[in-house]
Each structure stands twice: as structure tokens, then as C-alpha cells.
């Protein structure tokens, strides 16, 4: 029985124990690698936020005697004209609107207005001539003359009326041309006023534009700082990842060494080659391990002996090994010295 | 102690016509106080007017109880055809011997006071408030038709009371409600009242007195004369109405009777409210019409004119050289001799009574047609129809140049030209009496030779063509002034007073 148990402890049990320890340690490493990945992502996200915050546009305001122009955080612009410029712009825009209103008017209405102005200048003379003709016709006894040959009037009155109608026609035509010309002038004037009305704003924007260079310098520094910060952050993350990777490797080695120490190990190919070269066969047989030795010692005490070449297989459970080693509180990240 | 008999001759007594205006004392003995049914004959003597001979024979049947023929007009077309158009009993007639009712179908005149003119082969008859009637024979026979029935008529003609054909167009005026506008037709188209060169002339603002009413129109010497009641407008350039101008205005003299306007060829005679005027003289003297034709009978004339309610008609006869204006309400015609004006510019005036003309028309041949109650008569002969008529001549009171002496008339030696069995009464009276001493006798008891008639060279009536009578009448009585008169019943013979020799004895101073 004891031989069997010892045999089991020294053989199959040891193997199981070693396999369990290796599985456990492998799982721990996987978890730690995943944890490392998450932490790296979190660190990267945090770095990105830091870079974003650093690289975020900082609104600025250009202040001048004409206007204050502020860039909004959203990238917009707020132009605050000075009261004088605002008044000027309002005035110009109002005048422009007035002229545009004239442009938009029916030419006939404007023509009528101009026609009336022209006729107003003509009427006094016409009235004088009419009165003179009336007096002349009265003295000639012709005031009441009406002839079908002259449209129911007298030759003088017809001539006068014809002249008046011609004058009216010319006035109408002139008024039409003048109305169109004035509309054209109004359009040009309105456009000019409109341009002038926009001028304060354009000047303000120009002022803002003049401040773009220094602002871009500041932004560039900011961007460069953010870039550097991001690069440094990424470098840090990479360094940590490398360190963690290295730590993991070291931990694997440590754990392998630990397992080897506990359960022994076979000589590596190099060791076997070296042992063969050096003539040290012990070097080519690997380590037996402390647990194997202990088990071998124990099985020796219990009546059985273990061959020295036989790997020791712990007979306790993996939990027993963990309890022995107390690896539960080990955190690979703690060894990274990473802050 | 016997005094020498003084002979006073009144040669051509009444030669100056009537004078009822001046004081008879010391006046010219050639003026007459009464010259009824007289004219101034061609030798300047007071003579009997002519009578009339009936032209129409059916007047009584077509005129009914109307006043008679109130319009007579002779229309001569371009081919020389003559038509007599007359109006009476609210009808229009054509014809002379037989008056034929030619009133347009469906046209009912309400008056007969037509004014007729001829223009371009058409006769036009206008009267107030009536569509004018046009007469033409362009269709082959003479017809009368109103404007609206005439195929070529255009426009709306004025229903004017006065019309004048002059300067190639009709001129019409005196429309009820518009007595200040002269309308003129198109050139040569009296029935075109629209288009062409037709038109009108409102003279409201032209009257020199500020207001007047057109009563008559006349054309003279290239002028269009517009008569108002109290003023006259003279327009020149009426040949082109559109350019005619006022040439003259005469204030204070106008025409009060449309048909009193007569053209003498050198003058225009018209009746104003101050008597019969001569336009020629008036236009010469502008607004100083001191010479009026009826100056010597002005008061009598105008007193009768003022009583007139019926249309006053007139006639100018160049053959007889008189202008006669009839006053129907008083049955009086004033006749003005137009041969030679007197020194004061007036024309010698006489009166006619018993003739009672309603209208006149001087025919192309010079004869005068008179519209009467009986129809159309012709101023002709020395009987009123078949009746004798009385010629009366009375002198003004004569003082023979010695107003302070008594005059004893001894004998009248009369020289009467004409007369044929003409009962005559010589009248004389003293000191303005109307109760004359009369002496009746009969002139012209001989038989006149009848040249060209069967009696020549048979029974032999070889007298002169006019009898000359020289009766001598012994007279009696005395007085300061003497009025002598002669009343003769004109009996189909001329009768003129050539001379009256008065043998008088001048008595003591009174």
C-alpha cells in the first residue's frame, strides 16, 4: 500500500500536480495578459482624452477699436462691432435697403413720379402760354371757337394742346428713361452701400484674420504639446507593455523555475549538448526538484525508494501548492513599477 | 289896302318823307306828317305805293284760319329752275298759283316763321325748335325733306332760328337755350353738321356788354356779322371759320328782329331797338350810331315795334329802291327810300297800311312776293287785289317862313302825276287842327293810251302814257300855320304829287 501510494506520489501524482500547477500558472498569466491589455486600453483612452483635452481648440477674442471678434468653441465666430460701426452699418444697410426698395419698385410708379416732377417744371410756362393764348384768343373773339377740323377746338388750342401732349410724351419718355437709369443707379448705389455696410464686418473679420497667425502659433504649440504628450504617453504605454511583457516572461521563467525547482526538470537541449561536451552527465539529466526529492525522501522513509531519475510529482492538489507558495497576492503589474 | 298875293310853292311835297320827330314849326316843308301808302317815286315825288295782285288761287283752302303765308322764298337750283317755297298753316308749300302742300311726310311744323337760304343747290329752311328742312331737286323733282330724312345728311344740326348761307357754308344761331353760339356746317355741305370743317363759335365772352343774345347773322364785305340784341360782333376771315377773328364790336346797337336784316349790296339794314339802322354807317362810326335810317320816325316806329308779338319781316327791293319792314300787329309797314340818304343820314320814310303783309320775298327778277292771309300776292299794280286803297299825304304845319303873320290861303294849284279816275280830297287846316277843310275832286278822267293793245290806230287813244293833272282849288280861312293834305283813292293808276303851289296872303302880325 505504501509502496503504491509512494509510487503514485512519486509518479502520476507528481505529474498531475505539476500539470495543475502549470495550468494554473498559465491561466494566471492569461488573465494577467488580458488585464494588461485592458489596462493598456484604458491607459490609451486616458491618454487620448488627455491629448484631446490638450489639443482642444481654445477660443480666443480679437479686440480692436472697430470690433471685437470672438471665436466660439464650436469653431464659429462672434463679431461684435463697436456701437459706432454698428450704427454705421445699420445706416448703410438701411440706405441700401432703401435703394434696393427703389430698385424693386415698379418702373411705372417711379416713372409717374418723375413725370410729375418734369411736368411740374413745365406747367408754369405752359400755364403762362395758355393764359397768353387765352387772352389773345379772347381779344380775337376766338375763345369759343370749335372746329371739327381741329378736333373740336381751334387751331391755336389744338396746336397748344398738341405741344402740351408732345411735351407730356417727351416727359413720359424721359421719365421712363430716367426711372430706369435711376433704378440702375439705385442698384449700383445699393450694391455700394451694401458693400460699405458689410465693410465694418469685413474689417472686423480682417482684424480677426490678422490674429490668425499668432493664434495658429499658439495652436501649433498646443498641438505640438499634445502630440508630444501623446507620443510620450504612447511611449510610456509601450514601455510598460514591454516591461509587463518582460515581467511576464520573467514571471514565466520564475514560475517555470519554481515548478522546476519543485518538480524538477529535464535538461534542455543546450544543457544536454553542453553536458555531453563537458562530460558531465548530471548536467544532462536535469534537476529532480525539491518536491520530487522530498517525495523521494518521503517515499524512502516510507519504504520505497524513488529513483533519483524519477521526477517528483506532488501528491497534493494544486491548491495545496498555491497554499504552499502563497501566490494569490502576487500581481504582475506590481512588479512593473509602473505609475 | 289890298296886299299883294304871295305865292308859296311846295315843290315835291313830302320829298323828304315823314318827319314826326322834329318840331314842325320852321321845319323843312318837304317833310310830311302823314305819308301813308306812299313811296318816294323814282323822280323823288311822294307817290302812291303799288298794290298787289293775287298770285296763289287756293290760299283760302290750304291756309284755313291761319294767319296766312308767313314765309315766302324763291329757290333757284344750279340749272336755273325756280321754286317758290312758302309756309303757312303749319305747312310747307311749293308752287305759286296753286299752293301744294310739300310738308315732309311725318314732319309736323308747329310754326311758320322759317328762315330760308340757298347753299350749293339746296334750299335750307330753319326756324326755332324745328329740325331744318332741306329742299332739293337733285332727285329730279323738287322735294322738301327734313335733315334726318336726307340720305347724305350727317351730324345733329342746331334747331336754330337764324341761318345764313355765306362763305360756302351755313351759319346757324339762336337756339332755344343757347343764344350765344354760332354753328357752322361743313364747307359746301349745309347738311353736314359734323366732321369736315364744321364747328361752332361761342361768343359768350365776346359780347362787349358782357351779355347778349344772338338774333341774326349777316355776311358783308368779307365779314361775318353777328347781331346781338344790343351789340354787334364783326368777324373777319369767315371764309376759314377756324381762323376767323374778331374785327370789331359795336356796342349799344343790335338787331331785334331776325327778318329785319336786309342786304342792299353795299350796306346792311336792320331793325334795332332804337330804329332801323344802317350797318355800313354803323361800322364806319363804330359805336357812335348817330345816323339811323328811321331817325325821322323813330318814336312812332319804335312805339309800334314795342307792341309787336308776331314776327317782323322786311324786304329790300333794289328795283323799287326801298326797304320795307312790316309790323303785323299794327298792320303797318314802314317803307324807307334807299336811293339817297338825307343830310342827316336818315332815309326818307313813308308808311303803308292796308297791305298787311306777313312775309316778303324778292324774286330773282326783281318782283316782290308778299305772303298774306289770302296766300301769295305780288307787289304790283295799283290795286290791293281788286280794291282801291287810300293814299294820304299831309304836310307838317307850314308857316311859310313868317311865323308871326296870319296866312290867308287863296288858292292851291296842284300838279298830280298819274291818277285815273282817282277820287281825291284836298285837305287844309290852320293852326294844328285835325279838322280839315276838304275839297274833293277826281283826277284823271281821260283815257290812257294802251300801247300794244288792240285800240292802237283804231279808235285812237293818243294820250301820253301818264296823265298829268293840274287842278286848281280855291281855299278859304286863315291861321298862323297851315297844314295841307291830300287823300286819294288809288284806283289802278300811278299817283304822284309833283307840286303844290299855294297862293296865300300874308296878314297882320299876331
mmCIF file of N, CA and C in Angstrom, chain B residues 243-308:
data_model
loop_
_atom_site.group_PDB
_atom_site.id
_atom_site.type_symbol
_atom_site.label_atom_id
_atom_site.label_comp_id
_atom_site.label_asym_id
_atom_site.label_seq_id
_atom_site.Cartn_x
_atom_site.Cartn_y
_atom_site.Cartn_z
ATOM 1 N N UNK B 243 -60.073 130.055 -88.454
ATOM 2 C CA UNK B 243 -59.085 131.114 -88.234
ATOM 3 C C UNK B 243 -59.704 132.498 -88.249
ATOM 4 N N UNK B 244 -61.010 132.581 -88.245
ATOM 5 C CA UNK B 244 -61.613 133.914 -88.270
ATOM 6 C C UNK B 244 -61.395 134.618 -86.934
ATOM 7 N N UNK B 245 -61.305 135.892 -87.040
ATOM 8 C CA UNK B 245 -61.002 136.668 -85.833
ATOM 9 C C UNK B 245 -61.958 137.842 -85.701
ATOM 10 N N UNK B 246 -62.110 138.248 -84.493
ATOM 11 C CA UNK B 246 -62.990 139.379 -84.213
ATOM 12 C C UNK B 246 -62.331 140.652 -84.714
ATOM 13 N N UNK B 247 -63.041 141.347 -85.560
ATOM 14 C CA UNK B 247 -62.504 142.574 -86.125
ATOM 15 C C UNK B 247 -63.048 143.801 -85.419
ATOM 16 N N UNK B 248 -64.297 143.742 -85.083
ATOM 17 C CA UNK B 248 -64.909 144.923 -84.499
ATOM 18 C C UNK B 248 -66.081 144.507 -83.625
ATOM 19 N N UNK B 249 -66.331 145.281 -82.668
ATOM 20 C CA UNK B 249 -67.530 145.098 -81.864
ATOM 21 C C UNK B 249 -68.256 146.437 -81.800
ATOM 22 N N UNK B 250 -69.526 146.396 -81.872
ATOM 23 C CA UNK B 250 -70.341 147.609 -81.808
ATOM 24 C C UNK B 250 -71.277 147.459 -80.626
ATOM 25 N N UNK B 251 -71.165 148.347 -79.748
ATOM 26 C CA UNK B 251 -71.923 148.261 -78.506
ATOM 27 C C UNK B 251 -73.100 149.229 -78.553
ATOM 28 N N UNK B 252 -74.203 148.807 -78.040
ATOM 29 C CA UNK B 252 -75.361 149.688 -77.932
ATOM 30 C C UNK B 252 -76.310 149.594 -79.101
ATOM 31 N N UNK B 253 -75.892 148.934 -80.136
ATOM 32 C CA UNK B 253 -76.770 148.759 -81.290
ATOM 33 C C UNK B 253 -76.822 147.284 -81.615
ATOM 34 N N UNK B 254 -78.016 146.786 -81.766
ATOM 35 C CA UNK B 254 -78.163 145.389 -82.128
ATOM 36 C C UNK B 254 -79.364 145.216 -83.023
ATOM 37 N N UNK B 255 -79.690 144.002 -83.212
ATOM 38 C CA UNK B 255 -80.831 143.694 -84.070
ATOM 39 C C UNK B 255 -81.881 142.990 -83.225
ATOM 40 N N UNK B 256 -83.091 143.446 -83.361
ATOM 41 C CA UNK B 256 -84.148 142.854 -82.537
ATOM 42 C C UNK B 256 -85.088 141.979 -83.354
ATOM 43 N N UNK B 257 -84.888 141.951 -84.652
ATOM 44 C CA UNK B 257 -85.780 141.123 -85.470
ATOM 45 C C UNK B 257 -84.961 140.425 -86.555
ATOM 46 N N UNK B 258 -85.006 139.121 -86.500
ATOM 47 C CA UNK B 258 -84.205 138.327 -87.431
ATOM 48 C C UNK B 258 -84.437 138.726 -88.872
ATOM 49 N N UNK B 259 -85.714 138.851 -89.254
ATOM 50 C CA UNK B 259 -86.027 139.078 -90.665
ATOM 51 C C UNK B 259 -86.038 140.552 -91.037
ATOM 52 N N UNK B 260 -85.521 141.354 -90.124
ATOM 53 C CA UNK B 260 -85.396 142.778 -90.493
ATOM 54 C C UNK B 260 -84.073 143.044 -91.200
ATOM 55 N N UNK B 261 -83.195 142.034 -91.183
ATOM 56 C CA UNK B 261 -81.874 142.223 -91.774
ATOM 57 C C UNK B 261 -81.972 142.062 -93.287
ATOM 58 N N UNK B 262 -81.556 143.088 -93.979
ATOM 59 C CA UNK B 262 -81.559 143.038 -95.443
ATOM 60 C C UNK B 262 -80.245 143.561 -95.975
ATOM 61 N N UNK B 263 -79.779 142.906 -96.977
ATOM 62 C CA UNK B 263 -78.527 143.307 -97.608
ATOM 63 C C UNK B 263 -78.853 144.112 -98.843
ATOM 64 N N UNK B 264 -78.310 145.294 -98.906
ATOM 65 C CA UNK B 264 -78.590 146.149 -100.062
ATOM 66 C C UNK B 264 -77.513 146.034 -101.131
ATOM 67 N N UNK B 265 -76.517 145.242 -100.851
ATOM 68 C CA UNK B 265 -75.395 145.140 -101.767
ATOM 69 C C UNK B 265 -74.218 145.959 -101.298
ATOM 70 N N UNK B 266 -74.508 147.112 -100.769
ATOM 71 C CA UNK B 266 -73.423 147.939 -100.241
ATOM 72 C C UNK B 266 -73.592 148.188 -98.756
ATOM 73 N N UNK B 267 -74.682 147.737 -98.243
ATOM 74 C CA UNK B 267 -74.973 148.022 -96.845
ATOM 75 C C UNK B 267 -75.893 146.940 -96.295
ATOM 76 N N UNK B 268 -75.999 146.931 -95.017
ATOM 77 C CA UNK B 268 -76.935 146.016 -94.370
ATOM 78 C C UNK B 268 -77.875 146.847 -93.508
ATOM 79 N N UNK B 269 -79.144 146.612 -93.707
ATOM 80 C CA UNK B 269 -80.160 147.343 -92.951
ATOM 81 C C UNK B 269 -80.769 146.383 -91.943
ATOM 82 N N UNK B 270 -80.974 146.868 -90.769
ATOM 83 C CA UNK B 270 -81.582 146.019 -89.748
ATOM 84 C C UNK B 270 -82.348 146.883 -88.762
ATOM 85 N N UNK B 271 -83.220 146.226 -88.056
ATOM 86 C CA UNK B 271 -84.037 146.932 -87.068
ATOM 87 C C UNK B 271 -83.421 146.734 -85.689
ATOM 88 N N UNK B 272 -83.087 147.838 -85.094
ATOM 89 C CA UNK B 272 -82.556 147.770 -83.733
ATOM 90 C C UNK B 272 -83.627 148.269 -82.771
ATOM 91 N N UNK B 273 -83.273 148.235 -81.507
ATOM 92 C CA UNK B 273 -84.257 148.719 -80.539
ATOM 93 C C UNK B 273 -84.305 150.240 -80.495
ATOM 94 N N UNK B 274 -83.533 150.865 -81.353
ATOM 95 C CA UNK B 274 -83.613 152.327 -81.468
ATOM 96 C C UNK B 274 -83.972 152.739 -82.892
ATOM 97 N N UNK B 275 -84.452 151.806 -83.660
ATOM 98 C CA UNK B 275 -84.880 152.150 -85.002
ATOM 99 C C UNK B 275 -84.156 151.338 -86.049
ATOM 100 N N UNK B 276 -84.424 151.676 -87.273
ATOM 101 C CA UNK B 276 -83.775 150.974 -88.377
ATOM 102 C C UNK B 276 -82.392 151.565 -88.575
ATOM 103 N N UNK B 277 -81.420 150.685 -88.649
ATOM 104 C CA UNK B 277 -80.026 151.137 -88.717
ATOM 105 C C UNK B 277 -79.365 150.681 -90.011
ATOM 106 N N UNK B 278 -78.379 151.423 -90.366
ATOM 107 C CA UNK B 278 -77.549 151.039 -91.490
ATOM 108 C C UNK B 278 -76.234 150.519 -90.944
ATOM 109 N N UNK B 279 -75.927 149.270 -91.246
ATOM 110 C CA UNK B 279 -74.708 148.691 -90.692
ATOM 111 C C UNK B 279 -73.462 149.353 -91.259
ATOM 112 N N UNK B 280 -73.515 149.665 -92.547
ATOM 113 C CA UNK B 280 -72.349 150.292 -93.159
ATOM 114 C C UNK B 280 -71.994 151.581 -92.464
ATOM 115 N N UNK B 281 -73.005 152.348 -92.210
ATOM 116 C CA UNK B 281 -72.744 153.594 -91.494
ATOM 117 C C UNK B 281 -72.347 153.300 -90.048
ATOM 118 N N UNK B 282 -72.974 152.299 -89.519
ATOM 119 C CA UNK B 282 -72.653 151.984 -88.133
ATOM 120 C C UNK B 282 -71.214 151.525 -87.997
ATOM 121 N N UNK B 283 -70.787 150.715 -88.958
ATOM 122 C CA UNK B 283 -69.421 150.224 -88.829
ATOM 123 C C UNK B 283 -68.417 151.320 -89.091
ATOM 124 N N UNK B 284 -68.813 152.280 -89.893
ATOM 125 C CA UNK B 284 -67.902 153.400 -90.099
ATOM 126 C C UNK B 284 -67.736 154.205 -88.820
ATOM 127 N N UNK B 285 -68.866 154.334 -88.139
ATOM 128 C CA UNK B 285 -68.823 155.196 -86.957
ATOM 129 C C UNK B 285 -68.668 154.393 -85.682
ATOM 130 N N UNK B 286 -68.417 153.125 -85.855
ATOM 131 C CA UNK B 286 -68.205 152.247 -84.712
ATOM 132 C C UNK B 286 -69.362 152.389 -83.719
ATOM 133 N N UNK B 287 -69.062 152.777 -82.544
ATOM 134 C CA UNK B 287 -70.090 152.778 -81.518
ATOM 135 C C UNK B 287 -70.818 154.113 -81.421
ATOM 136 N N UNK B 288 -70.749 154.909 -82.454
ATOM 137 C CA UNK B 288 -71.472 156.182 -82.438
ATOM 138 C C UNK B 288 -72.529 156.172 -83.533
ATOM 139 N N UNK B 289 -73.537 155.365 -83.356
ATOM 140 C CA UNK B 289 -74.542 155.229 -84.415
ATOM 141 C C UNK B 289 -75.510 156.397 -84.428
ATOM 142 N N UNK B 290 -75.003 157.570 -84.766
ATOM 143 C CA UNK B 290 -75.863 158.753 -84.763
ATOM 144 C C UNK B 290 -76.780 158.775 -85.972
ATOM 145 N N UNK B 291 -76.387 158.077 -86.962
ATOM 146 C CA UNK B 291 -77.208 158.094 -88.169
ATOM 147 C C UNK B 291 -78.036 156.820 -88.231
ATOM 148 N N UNK B 292 -79.238 157.021 -87.902
ATOM 149 C CA UNK B 292 -80.095 155.857 -88.103
ATOM 150 C C UNK B 292 -81.117 156.181 -89.176
ATOM 151 N N UNK B 293 -81.439 155.181 -89.888
ATOM 152 C CA UNK B 293 -82.284 155.353 -91.066
ATOM 153 C C UNK B 293 -83.659 155.873 -90.710
ATOM 154 N N UNK B 294 -84.134 155.445 -89.595
ATOM 155 C CA UNK B 294 -85.505 155.811 -89.212
ATOM 156 C C UNK B 294 -85.526 156.985 -88.256
ATOM 157 N N UNK B 295 -84.506 157.770 -88.334
ATOM 158 C CA UNK B 295 -84.383 158.865 -87.374
ATOM 159 C C UNK B 295 -85.632 159.749 -87.322
ATOM 160 N N UNK B 296 -86.244 160.009 -88.494
ATOM 161 C CA UNK B 296 -87.359 160.946 -88.515
ATOM 162 C C UNK B 296 -88.686 160.342 -88.077
ATOM 163 N N UNK B 297 -88.696 159.041 -87.935
ATOM 164 C CA UNK B 297 -89.947 158.391 -87.489
ATOM 165 C C UNK B 297 -89.684 157.475 -86.305
ATOM 166 N N UNK B 298 -88.596 157.721 -85.669
ATOM 167 C CA UNK B 298 -88.099 156.776 -84.683
ATOM 168 C C UNK B 298 -89.115 156.480 -83.588
ATOM 169 N N UNK B 299 -89.679 157.518 -83.025
ATOM 170 C CA UNK B 299 -90.584 157.300 -81.893
ATOM 171 C C UNK B 299 -91.828 156.532 -82.330
ATOM 172 N N UNK B 300 -92.390 156.968 -83.454
ATOM 173 C CA UNK B 300 -93.587 156.256 -83.929
ATOM 174 C C UNK B 300 -93.257 154.806 -84.269
ATOM 175 N N UNK B 301 -92.163 154.640 -84.955
ATOM 176 C CA UNK B 301 -91.774 153.281 -85.351
ATOM 177 C C UNK B 301 -91.566 152.387 -84.141
ATOM 178 N N UNK B 302 -90.789 152.886 -83.205
ATOM 179 C CA UNK B 302 -90.444 152.024 -82.082
ATOM 180 C C UNK B 302 -91.616 151.806 -81.141
ATOM 181 N N UNK B 303 -92.509 152.772 -81.100
ATOM 182 C CA UNK B 303 -93.696 152.534 -80.281
ATOM 183 C C UNK B 303 -94.531 151.400 -80.870
ATOM 184 N N UNK B 304 -94.541 151.307 -82.175
ATOM 185 C CA UNK B 304 -95.258 150.184 -82.790
ATOM 186 C C UNK B 304 -94.461 148.884 -82.659
ATOM 187 N N UNK B 305 -93.154 149.016 -82.833
ATOM 188 C CA UNK B 305 -92.318 147.813 -82.720
ATOM 189 C C UNK B 305 -92.470 147.194 -81.337
ATOM 190 N N UNK B 306 -92.540 148.046 -80.357
ATOM 191 C CA UNK B 306 -92.631 147.520 -78.993
ATOM 192 C C UNK B 306 -93.925 146.751 -78.762
ATOM 193 N N UNK B 307 -94.884 146.972 -79.592
ATOM 194 C CA UNK B 307 -96.151 146.265 -79.426
ATOM 195 C C UNK B 307 -96.187 144.942 -80.184
ATOM 196 N N UNK B 308 -95.175 144.739 -80.979
ATOM 197 C CA UNK B 308 -95.217 143.572 -81.845
ATOM 198 C C UNK B 308 -95.017 142.270 -81.080
#
